[in-house]
Short mmCIF file of C-alpha atoms in Angstrom, two decimals:
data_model
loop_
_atom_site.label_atom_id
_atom_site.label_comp_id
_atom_site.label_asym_id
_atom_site.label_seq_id
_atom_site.Cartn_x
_atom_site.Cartn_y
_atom_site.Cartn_z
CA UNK A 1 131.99 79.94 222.55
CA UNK A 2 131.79 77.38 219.70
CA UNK A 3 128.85 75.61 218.79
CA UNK A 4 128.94 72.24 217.50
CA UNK A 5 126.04 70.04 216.13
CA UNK A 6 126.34 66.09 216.21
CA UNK A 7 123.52 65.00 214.09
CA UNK A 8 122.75 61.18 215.71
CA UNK A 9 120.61 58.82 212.96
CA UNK A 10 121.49 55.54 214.65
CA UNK A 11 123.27 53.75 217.55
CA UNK A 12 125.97 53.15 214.66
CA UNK A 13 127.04 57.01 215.04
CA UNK A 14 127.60 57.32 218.78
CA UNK A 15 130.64 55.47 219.32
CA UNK A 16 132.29 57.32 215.91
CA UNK A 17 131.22 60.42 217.28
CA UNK A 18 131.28 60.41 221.14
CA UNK A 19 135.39 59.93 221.59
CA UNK A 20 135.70 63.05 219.46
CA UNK A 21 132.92 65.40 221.08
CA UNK A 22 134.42 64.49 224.83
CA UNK A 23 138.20 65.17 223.20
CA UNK A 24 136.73 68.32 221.83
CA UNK A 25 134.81 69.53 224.79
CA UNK A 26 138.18 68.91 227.33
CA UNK A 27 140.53 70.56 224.95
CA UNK A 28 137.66 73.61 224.53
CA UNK A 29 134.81 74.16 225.84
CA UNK A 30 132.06 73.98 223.48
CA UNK A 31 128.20 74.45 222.90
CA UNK A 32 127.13 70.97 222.15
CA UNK A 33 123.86 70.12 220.16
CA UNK A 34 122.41 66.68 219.69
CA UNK A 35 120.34 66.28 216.85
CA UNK A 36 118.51 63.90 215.32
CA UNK A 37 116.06 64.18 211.82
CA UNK A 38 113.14 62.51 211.91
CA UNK A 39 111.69 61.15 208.28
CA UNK A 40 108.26 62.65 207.70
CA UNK A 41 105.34 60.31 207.91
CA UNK A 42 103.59 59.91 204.93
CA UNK A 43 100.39 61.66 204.20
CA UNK A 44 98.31 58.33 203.52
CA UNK A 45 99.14 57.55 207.29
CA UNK A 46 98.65 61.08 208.78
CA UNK A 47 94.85 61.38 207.78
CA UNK A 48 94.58 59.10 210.33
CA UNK A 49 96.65 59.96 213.35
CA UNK A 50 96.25 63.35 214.97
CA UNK A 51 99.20 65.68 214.89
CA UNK A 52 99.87 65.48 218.23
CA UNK A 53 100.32 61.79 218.25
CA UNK A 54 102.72 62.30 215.19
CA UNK A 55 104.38 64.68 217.91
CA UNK A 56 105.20 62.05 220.28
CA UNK A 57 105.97 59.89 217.94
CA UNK A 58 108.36 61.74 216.53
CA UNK A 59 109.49 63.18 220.02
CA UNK A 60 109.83 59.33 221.78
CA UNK A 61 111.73 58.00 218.32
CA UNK A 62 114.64 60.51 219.02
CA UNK A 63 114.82 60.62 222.21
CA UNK A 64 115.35 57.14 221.98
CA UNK A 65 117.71 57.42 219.81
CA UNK A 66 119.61 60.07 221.30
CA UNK A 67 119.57 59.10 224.67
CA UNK A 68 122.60 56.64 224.69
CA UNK A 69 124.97 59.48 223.29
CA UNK A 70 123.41 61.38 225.80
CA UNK A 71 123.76 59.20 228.97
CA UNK A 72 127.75 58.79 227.82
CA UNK A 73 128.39 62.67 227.73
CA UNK A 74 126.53 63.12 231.07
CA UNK A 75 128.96 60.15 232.54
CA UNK A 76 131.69 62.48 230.97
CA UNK A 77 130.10 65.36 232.68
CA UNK A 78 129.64 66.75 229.34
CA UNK A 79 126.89 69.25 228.83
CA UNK A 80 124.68 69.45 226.22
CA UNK A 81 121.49 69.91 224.53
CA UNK A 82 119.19 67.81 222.10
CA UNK A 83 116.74 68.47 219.53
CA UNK A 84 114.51 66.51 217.42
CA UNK A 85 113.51 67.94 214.22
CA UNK A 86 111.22 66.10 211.25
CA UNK A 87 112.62 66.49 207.45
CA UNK A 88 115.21 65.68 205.09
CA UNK A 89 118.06 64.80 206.88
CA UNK A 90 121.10 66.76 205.16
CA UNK A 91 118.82 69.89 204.28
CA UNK A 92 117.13 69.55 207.84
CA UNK A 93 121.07 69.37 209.66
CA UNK A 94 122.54 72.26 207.34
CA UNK A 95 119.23 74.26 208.41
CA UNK A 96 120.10 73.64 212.20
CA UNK A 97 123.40 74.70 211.89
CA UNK A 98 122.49 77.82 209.55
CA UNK A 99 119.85 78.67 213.13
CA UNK A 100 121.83 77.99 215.99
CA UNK A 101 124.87 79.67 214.43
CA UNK A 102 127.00 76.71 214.43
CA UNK A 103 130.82 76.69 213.94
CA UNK A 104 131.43 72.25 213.10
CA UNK A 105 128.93 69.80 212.37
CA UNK A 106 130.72 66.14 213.56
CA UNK A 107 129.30 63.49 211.19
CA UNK A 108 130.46 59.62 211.72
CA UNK A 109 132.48 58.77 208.63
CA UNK A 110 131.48 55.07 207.49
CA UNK A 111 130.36 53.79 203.93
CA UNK A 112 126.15 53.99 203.67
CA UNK A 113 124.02 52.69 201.34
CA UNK A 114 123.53 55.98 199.47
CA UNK A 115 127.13 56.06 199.08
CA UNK A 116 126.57 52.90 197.41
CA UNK A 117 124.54 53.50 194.76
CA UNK A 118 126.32 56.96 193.93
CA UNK A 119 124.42 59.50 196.44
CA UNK A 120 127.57 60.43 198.24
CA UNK A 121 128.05 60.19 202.54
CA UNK A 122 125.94 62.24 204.50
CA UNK A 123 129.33 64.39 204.83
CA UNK A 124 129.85 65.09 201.51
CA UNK A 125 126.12 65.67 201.20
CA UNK A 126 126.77 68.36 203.85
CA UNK A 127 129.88 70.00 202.03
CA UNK A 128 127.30 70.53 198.84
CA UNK A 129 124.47 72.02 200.63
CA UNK A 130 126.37 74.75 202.89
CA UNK A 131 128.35 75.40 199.44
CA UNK A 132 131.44 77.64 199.02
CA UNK A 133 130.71 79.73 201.87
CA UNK A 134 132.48 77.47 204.35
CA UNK A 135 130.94 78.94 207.61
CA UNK A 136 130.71 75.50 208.96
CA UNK A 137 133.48 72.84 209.38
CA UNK A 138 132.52 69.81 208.53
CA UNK A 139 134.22 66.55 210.66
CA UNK A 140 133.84 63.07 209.61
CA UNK A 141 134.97 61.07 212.46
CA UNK A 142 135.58 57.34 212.91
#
């Protein structure tokens, strides 16, 4: 079965990416991962907050997060699962992908502000870090 990893930073990515993932999972059934990539919390703040209360935070934060995409693939009767993970997000997403062994990464195509100021999309971003191998298909949807 195919695995395929729809990294979610924002409400702004689950309309771009939904449509596709429910096309995708009619036409062949797939194993769907939700992700989304925390930012760390700086260390001036974390002297002060135990780690299991940066957990939660963390843990609450994507959940929220994720939890629209999630309550239109279970409408769709679309399985899936989520995971939250803290880090950089383009090294944390190719890392996921590298783990769970997966085969496209769907990525909502739209103009940031790193693309603005010469840092490239998230996509492209992507491309660099899995590098010439190509084990992973990269999809920028819209």
């Amino acid at each position: 079965m195919t695995n395929v990893l729809v990294p979610i930073n924002d409400s702004g990515d689950i309309d771009c990416a939904v449509k596709h993932v429910i096309e995708r999972y009619r036409t062949q059934p797939v194993t769907l991962f939700l992700l989304n990539v925390q930012t760390p919390i700086s260390k001036f703040i974390t002297r002060f907050i135990s780690r299991k209360q940066i957990a939660e935070f963390h843990q609450e934060n994507g959940m929220e997060i994720l939890k629209p995409m999630m309550d239109k693939l279970d409408a769709a009767g679309v399985p899936h699962q989520e995971r939250i993970v803290v880090g950089h997000k383009a090294e944390s997403i190719v890392q996921f992908a590298r783990e769970h062994h997966c085969d496209q990464i769907v990525v909502p195509k739209h103009r940031s502000v790193f693309e603005n100021i010469g840092m490239g999309s998230v996509g492209s971003q992507l491309r660099q870090l899995i590098g010439a191998e190509g084990s992973c298909d990269i999809s920028e949807v819209y």
